[in-house]
């Protein structure tokens, strides 16, 4: 058991890598920190974000770290510091929304990411390229929680006004962005 004063601001999210050996923490102090689980050793501080970091994930095989937050970007790093401190290089920092990102969900296979922002928009992304696949705008309120079903084909979105909706995700992600919806769905169907 270990305990550390790990951030200078609130911690909003935690995520384990698939091996369970590395823990990531996302914070209001504009950082993601990586920790060796067995003893609490700080492996790296990922300080490239320019605003509060609200969510963090290890997609797929855990070779990368994804984070989103107030700076409207999807941040992606290559994870190299598994056993000892090391610099984890930035792979991408992509502007994703017109307002801060408050939620994200990742498919089980790590190839589909969905983000939700304060501007009441949702977007689907293909990983590892961080390429936009679909967008849904005009939600009835800010989406505070997202879940992708185990098949990776359906998204459930819960909004701050108490409503919940679902939409089929775009499975053939090679066709580029679909502005109104995906797989025959419309924003109103959410």
PDB file of C-alpha atoms in Angstrom:
ATOM      1  CA  UNK A   1       0.000   0.000   0.000  1.00  0.00           C
ATOM      2  CA  UNK A   2       1.288   3.468  -0.848  1.00  0.00           C
ATOM      3  CA  UNK A   3       0.043   7.014  -0.616  1.00  0.00           C
ATOM      4  CA  UNK A   4       1.402  10.154  -2.263  1.00  0.00           C
ATOM      5  CA  UNK A   5       0.519  13.803  -2.661  1.00  0.00           C
ATOM      6  CA  UNK A   6       0.401  13.344  -6.373  1.00  0.00           C
ATOM      7  CA  UNK A   7      -1.112  16.473  -7.905  1.00  0.00           C
ATOM      8  CA  UNK A   8      -1.514  20.173  -7.080  1.00  0.00           C
ATOM      9  CA  UNK A   9      -5.168  20.092  -8.163  1.00  0.00           C
ATOM     10  CA  UNK A  10      -8.159  17.775  -8.020  1.00  0.00           C
ATOM     11  CA  UNK A  11      -7.738  14.317  -9.549  1.00  0.00           C
ATOM     12  CA  UNK A  12     -10.618  13.653 -11.961  1.00  0.00           C
ATOM     13  CA  UNK A  13      -9.793  10.214 -13.357  1.00  0.00           C
ATOM     14  CA  UNK A  14      -7.611   7.132 -12.906  1.00  0.00           C
ATOM     15  CA  UNK A  15      -6.822   4.303 -15.323  1.00  0.00           C
ATOM     16  CA  UNK A  16      -4.734   1.134 -15.211  1.00  0.00           C
ATOM     17  CA  UNK A  17      -2.771  -0.075 -18.205  1.00  0.00           C
ATOM     18  CA  UNK A  18      -3.853  -3.581 -19.352  1.00  0.00           C
ATOM     19  CA  UNK A  19      -1.081  -5.263 -17.329  1.00  0.00           C
ATOM     20  CA  UNK A  20      -2.173  -3.532 -14.125  1.00  0.00           C
ATOM     21  CA  UNK A  21       1.395  -2.390 -13.543  1.00  0.00           C
ATOM     22  CA  UNK A  22       1.003   1.289 -14.473  1.00  0.00           C
ATOM     23  CA  UNK A  23      -1.627   3.718 -13.176  1.00  0.00           C
ATOM     24  CA  UNK A  24      -2.400   7.058 -14.850  1.00  0.00           C
ATOM     25  CA  UNK A  25      -3.999   9.979 -13.002  1.00  0.00           C
ATOM     26  CA  UNK A  26      -5.680  12.951 -14.735  1.00  0.00           C
ATOM     27  CA  UNK A  27      -5.826  16.254 -12.877  1.00  0.00           C
ATOM     28  CA  UNK A  28      -6.982  19.850 -12.707  1.00  0.00           C
ATOM     29  CA  UNK A  29      -3.283  20.764 -12.478  1.00  0.00           C
ATOM     30  CA  UNK A  30      -3.097  20.244 -16.288  1.00  0.00           C
ATOM     31  CA  UNK A  31      -1.129  17.005 -16.057  1.00  0.00           C
ATOM     32  CA  UNK A  32      -1.397  13.276 -16.445  1.00  0.00           C
ATOM     33  CA  UNK A  33       0.956  11.400 -14.141  1.00  0.00           C
ATOM     34  CA  UNK A  34       2.081   7.816 -14.548  1.00  0.00           C
ATOM     35  CA  UNK A  35       2.761   5.622 -11.501  1.00  0.00           C
ATOM     36  CA  UNK A  36       4.334   2.213 -10.983  1.00  0.00           C
ATOM     37  CA  UNK A  37       1.590   0.421  -9.060  1.00  0.00           C
ATOM     38  CA  UNK A  38       3.727  -1.920  -6.953  1.00  0.00           C
ATOM     39  CA  UNK A  39       5.462   0.897  -5.054  1.00  0.00           C
ATOM     40  CA  UNK A  40       3.974   4.252  -6.119  1.00  0.00           C
ATOM     41  CA  UNK A  41       7.081   5.429  -8.003  1.00  0.00           C
ATOM     42  CA  UNK A  42       6.211   8.326 -10.348  1.00  0.00           C
ATOM     43  CA  UNK A  43       7.258   7.247 -13.837  1.00  0.00           C
ATOM     44  CA  UNK A  44       6.497  10.487 -15.695  1.00  0.00           C
ATOM     45  CA  UNK A  45       4.460  13.684 -15.663  1.00  0.00           C
ATOM     46  CA  UNK A  46       2.751  14.299 -18.986  1.00  0.00           C
ATOM     47  CA  UNK A  47       2.309  18.067 -18.867  1.00  0.00           C
ATOM     48  CA  UNK A  48       1.505  18.966 -22.454  1.00  0.00           C
ATOM     49  CA  UNK A  49      -2.226  19.730 -21.865  1.00  0.00           C
ATOM     50  CA  UNK A  50      -3.137  23.414 -21.514  1.00  0.00           C
ATOM     51  CA  UNK A  51      -6.113  23.003 -19.200  1.00  0.00           C
ATOM     52  CA  UNK A  52      -7.685  20.653 -16.684  1.00  0.00           C
ATOM     53  CA  UNK A  53      -7.433  16.999 -17.711  1.00  0.00           C
ATOM     54  CA  UNK A  54     -10.738  15.217 -17.107  1.00  0.00           C
ATOM     55  CA  UNK A  55     -10.272  11.694 -18.515  1.00  0.00           C
ATOM     56  CA  UNK A  56      -7.411   9.282 -19.184  1.00  0.00           C
ATOM     57  CA  UNK A  57      -7.285   5.829 -20.874  1.00  0.00           C
ATOM     58  CA  UNK A  58      -4.841   3.189 -22.079  1.00  0.00           C
ATOM     59  CA  UNK A  59      -6.335   2.028 -25.406  1.00  0.00           C
ATOM     60  CA  UNK A  60      -5.953  -1.470 -26.828  1.00  0.00           C
ATOM     61  CA  UNK A  61      -2.685  -3.132 -25.888  1.00  0.00           C
ATOM     62  CA  UNK A  62      -1.666  -0.324 -23.516  1.00  0.00           C
ATOM     63  CA  UNK A  63       1.230   0.983 -25.594  1.00  0.00           C
ATOM     64  CA  UNK A  64      -0.325   4.462 -25.606  1.00  0.00           C
ATOM     65  CA  UNK A  65      -1.979   6.863 -23.177  1.00  0.00           C
ATOM     66  CA  UNK A  66      -4.961   9.042 -24.187  1.00  0.00           C
ATOM     67  CA  UNK A  67      -6.222  12.071 -22.260  1.00  0.00           C
ATOM     68  CA  UNK A  68      -8.818  14.784 -22.825  1.00  0.00           C
ATOM     69  CA  UNK A  69      -9.989  17.872 -20.984  1.00  0.00           C
ATOM     70  CA  UNK A  70     -10.550  21.604 -20.940  1.00  0.00           C
ATOM     71  CA  UNK A  71      -8.058  22.414 -23.715  1.00  0.00           C
ATOM     72  CA  UNK A  72     -10.386  20.738 -26.299  1.00  0.00           C
ATOM     73  CA  UNK A  73      -7.700  18.331 -27.496  1.00  0.00           C
ATOM     74  CA  UNK A  74      -7.192  14.594 -27.591  1.00  0.00           C
ATOM     75  CA  UNK A  75      -3.678  13.983 -26.286  1.00  0.00           C
ATOM     76  CA  UNK A  76      -1.857  10.803 -27.196  1.00  0.00           C
ATOM     77  CA  UNK A  77       1.492   9.618 -25.819  1.00  0.00           C
ATOM     78  CA  UNK A  78       3.543   6.485 -26.495  1.00  0.00           C
ATOM     79  CA  UNK A  79       4.039   4.623 -23.209  1.00  0.00           C
ATOM     80  CA  UNK A  80       7.682   3.705 -22.645  1.00  0.00           C
ATOM     81  CA  UNK A  81       8.063   4.088 -18.856  1.00  0.00           C
ATOM     82  CA  UNK A  82       6.703   0.800 -17.544  1.00  0.00           C
ATOM     83  CA  UNK A  83       9.437  -0.188 -15.084  1.00  0.00           C
ATOM     84  CA  UNK A  84      11.275   3.045 -14.337  1.00  0.00           C
ATOM     85  CA  UNK A  85      11.067   6.793 -14.937  1.00  0.00           C
ATOM     86  CA  UNK A  86      11.339   7.798 -18.597  1.00  0.00           C
ATOM     87  CA  UNK A  87       9.983  10.419 -20.973  1.00  0.00           C
ATOM     88  CA  UNK A  88       6.899   9.232 -22.831  1.00  0.00           C
ATOM     89  CA  UNK A  89       6.873  10.962 -26.230  1.00  0.00           C
ATOM     90  CA  UNK A  90       3.864  12.863 -27.527  1.00  0.00           C
ATOM     91  CA  UNK A  91       2.301  11.119 -30.525  1.00  0.00           C
ATOM     92  CA  UNK A  92      -0.493  13.624 -31.178  1.00  0.00           C
ATOM     93  CA  UNK A  93      -2.367  16.569 -29.694  1.00  0.00           C
ATOM     94  CA  UNK A  94      -5.431  17.025 -31.870  1.00  0.00           C
ATOM     95  CA  UNK A  95      -8.059  19.740 -31.513  1.00  0.00           C
ATOM     96  CA  UNK A  96     -11.299  17.792 -31.229  1.00  0.00           C
ATOM     97  CA  UNK A  97     -14.141  20.096 -30.114  1.00  0.00           C
ATOM     98  CA  UNK A  98     -15.044  23.777 -29.833  1.00  0.00           C
ATOM     99  CA  UNK A  99     -15.346  23.496 -26.038  1.00  0.00           C
ATOM    100  CA  UNK A 100     -13.761  21.493 -23.235  1.00  0.00           C
ATOM    101  CA  UNK A 101     -14.059  17.708 -23.441  1.00  0.00           C
ATOM    102  CA  UNK A 102     -15.858  16.262 -20.436  1.00  0.00           C
ATOM    103  CA  UNK A 103     -16.280  12.570 -21.263  1.00  0.00           C
ATOM    104  CA  UNK A 104     -14.794   9.843 -23.417  1.00  0.00           C
ATOM    105  CA  UNK A 105     -15.399   6.165 -23.982  1.00  0.00           C
ATOM    106  CA  UNK A 106     -13.194   3.559 -25.579  1.00  0.00           C
ATOM    107  CA  UNK A 107     -14.236   0.354 -27.324  1.00  0.00           C
ATOM    108  CA  UNK A 108     -12.933  -2.935 -25.927  1.00  0.00           C
ATOM    109  CA  UNK A 109     -10.638  -3.434 -28.899  1.00  0.00           C
ATOM    110  CA  UNK A 110      -9.149   0.054 -28.411  1.00  0.00           C
ATOM    111  CA  UNK A 111      -9.869   1.128 -32.003  1.00  0.00           C
ATOM    112  CA  UNK A 112     -12.900   3.391 -31.427  1.00  0.00           C
ATOM    113  CA  UNK A 113     -12.968   6.463 -29.202  1.00  0.00           C
ATOM    114  CA  UNK A 114     -16.000   8.683 -28.577  1.00  0.00           C
ATOM    115  CA  UNK A 115     -15.690  12.120 -26.960  1.00  0.00           C
ATOM    116  CA  UNK A 116     -18.290  14.515 -25.547  1.00  0.00           C
ATOM    117  CA  UNK A 117     -17.790  18.237 -24.977  1.00  0.00           C
ATOM    118  CA  UNK A 118     -19.356  21.205 -23.206  1.00  0.00           C
ATOM    119  CA  UNK A 119     -20.584  22.428 -26.625  1.00  0.00           C
ATOM    120  CA  UNK A 120     -23.135  19.545 -26.575  1.00  0.00           C
ATOM    121  CA  UNK A 121     -21.356  17.628 -29.316  1.00  0.00           C
ATOM    122  CA  UNK A 122     -20.236  14.002 -29.581  1.00  0.00           C
ATOM    123  CA  UNK A 123     -17.543  12.723 -31.928  1.00  0.00           C
ATOM    124  CA  UNK A 124     -16.361   9.267 -32.928  1.00  0.00           C
ATOM    125  CA  UNK A 125     -12.645   8.747 -33.641  1.00  0.00           C
ATOM    126  CA  UNK A 126     -10.606   5.937 -35.198  1.00  0.00           C
ATOM    127  CA  UNK A 127      -7.502   4.934 -33.244  1.00  0.00           C
ATOM    128  CA  UNK A 128      -4.559   4.919 -33.300  1.00  0.00           C
ATOM    129  CA  UNK A 129      -4.736   7.619 -36.009  1.00  0.00           C
ATOM    130  CA  UNK A 130      -7.102   9.885 -33.999  1.00  0.00           C
ATOM    131  CA  UNK A 131      -9.107  10.413 -37.169  1.00  0.00           C
ATOM    132  CA  UNK A 132     -12.663  11.782 -36.930  1.00  0.00           C
ATOM    133  CA  UNK A 133     -15.247   9.301 -38.181  1.00  0.00           C
ATOM    134  CA  UNK A 134     -18.614  10.799 -37.173  1.00  0.00           C
ATOM    135  CA  UNK A 135     -20.095  13.740 -35.265  1.00  0.00           C
ATOM    136  CA  UNK A 136     -23.394  14.395 -33.523  1.00  0.00           C
ATOM    137  CA  UNK A 137     -24.226  17.989 -32.583  1.00  0.00           C
ATOM    138  CA  UNK A 138     -27.138  19.653 -30.837  1.00  0.00           C
ATOM    139  CA  UNK A 139     -27.577  17.310 -27.887  1.00  0.00           C
ATOM    140  CA  UNK A 140     -30.375  18.385 -25.515  1.00  0.00           C
ATOM    141  CA  UNK A 141     -27.739  19.034 -22.815  1.00  0.00           C
ATOM    142  CA  UNK A 142     -24.066  18.385 -22.081  1.00  0.00           C
ATOM    143  CA  UNK A 143     -23.237  14.679 -22.167  1.00  0.00           C
ATOM    144  CA  UNK A 144     -21.688  13.707 -18.843  1.00  0.00           C
ATOM    145  CA  UNK A 145     -21.217   9.965 -19.356  1.00  0.00           C
ATOM    146  CA  UNK A 146     -20.577   7.674 -22.321  1.00  0.00           C
ATOM    147  CA  UNK A 147     -20.437   3.910 -22.767  1.00  0.00           C
ATOM    148  CA  UNK A 148     -19.710   1.772 -25.813  1.00  0.00           C
ATOM    149  CA  UNK A 149     -21.383  -1.642 -25.746  1.00  0.00           C
ATOM    150  CA  UNK A 150     -19.203  -4.793 -25.735  1.00  0.00           C
ATOM    151  CA  UNK A 151     -19.686  -5.298 -29.503  1.00  0.00           C
ATOM    152  CA  UNK A 152     -18.311  -1.808 -30.270  1.00  0.00           C
ATOM    153  CA  UNK A 153     -21.379  -1.024 -32.378  1.00  0.00           C
ATOM    154  CA  UNK A 154     -23.589   1.053 -30.066  1.00  0.00           C
ATOM    155  CA  UNK A 155     -22.956   4.182 -28.016  1.00  0.00           C
ATOM    156  CA  UNK A 156     -25.008   5.125 -24.960  1.00  0.00           C
ATOM    157  CA  UNK A 157     -24.887   8.796 -23.900  1.00  0.00           C
ATOM    158  CA  UNK A 158     -26.238  10.193 -20.626  1.00  0.00           C
ATOM    159  CA  UNK A 159     -26.919  13.928 -20.468  1.00  0.00           C
ATOM    160  CA  UNK A 160     -26.988  16.401 -17.599  1.00  0.00           C
ATOM    161  CA  UNK A 161     -30.749  16.955 -18.126  1.00  0.00           C
ATOM    162  CA  UNK A 162     -31.369  13.333 -17.098  1.00  0.00           C
ATOM    163  CA  UNK A 163     -31.952  11.970 -20.595  1.00  0.00           C
ATOM    164  CA  UNK A 164     -30.178   8.922 -22.027  1.00  0.00           C
ATOM    165  CA  UNK A 165     -29.934   7.990 -25.691  1.00  0.00           C
ATOM    166  CA  UNK A 166     -28.199   5.525 -27.950  1.00  0.00           C
ATOM    167  CA  UNK A 167     -26.910   5.517 -31.503  1.00  0.00           C
ATOM    168  CA  UNK A 168     -25.161   2.968 -33.710  1.00  0.00           C
ATOM    169  CA  UNK A 169     -21.518   3.761 -34.202  1.00  0.00           C
ATOM    170  CA  UNK A 170     -20.000   3.905 -37.638  1.00  0.00           C
ATOM    171  CA  UNK A 171     -18.319   0.513 -37.991  1.00  0.00           C
ATOM    172  CA  UNK A 172     -16.678   1.073 -41.381  1.00  0.00           C
ATOM    173  CA  UNK A 173     -14.379   3.819 -40.146  1.00  0.00           C
ATOM    174  CA  UNK A 174     -12.563   4.173 -43.465  1.00  0.00           C
ATOM    175  CA  UNK A 175     -15.085   6.523 -45.074  1.00  0.00           C
ATOM    176  CA  UNK A 176     -14.155   9.764 -43.271  1.00  0.00           C
ATOM    177  CA  UNK A 177     -16.332  12.012 -41.099  1.00  0.00           C
ATOM    178  CA  UNK A 178     -20.114  11.895 -41.199  1.00  0.00           C
ATOM    179  CA  UNK A 179     -21.372  15.206 -39.875  1.00  0.00           C
ATOM    180  CA  UNK A 180     -24.997  14.360 -39.123  1.00  0.00           C
ATOM    181  CA  UNK A 181     -24.728  10.875 -37.681  1.00  0.00           C
ATOM    182  CA  UNK A 182     -23.460   7.386 -38.181  1.00  0.00           C
ATOM    183  CA  UNK A 183     -24.825   4.125 -39.529  1.00  0.00           C
ATOM    184  CA  UNK A 184     -28.190   5.629 -40.396  1.00  0.00           C
ATOM    185  CA  UNK A 185     -28.653   7.386 -37.065  1.00  0.00           C
ATOM    186  CA  UNK A 186     -29.439  11.026 -36.579  1.00  0.00           C
ATOM    187  CA  UNK A 187     -28.707  13.337 -33.649  1.00  0.00           C
ATOM    188  CA  UNK A 188     -32.404  13.340 -32.826  1.00  0.00           C
ATOM    189  CA  UNK A 189     -32.252   9.560 -32.373  1.00  0.00           C
ATOM    190  CA  UNK A 190     -29.848  10.087 -29.503  1.00  0.00           C
TER     191      UNK A 190
END
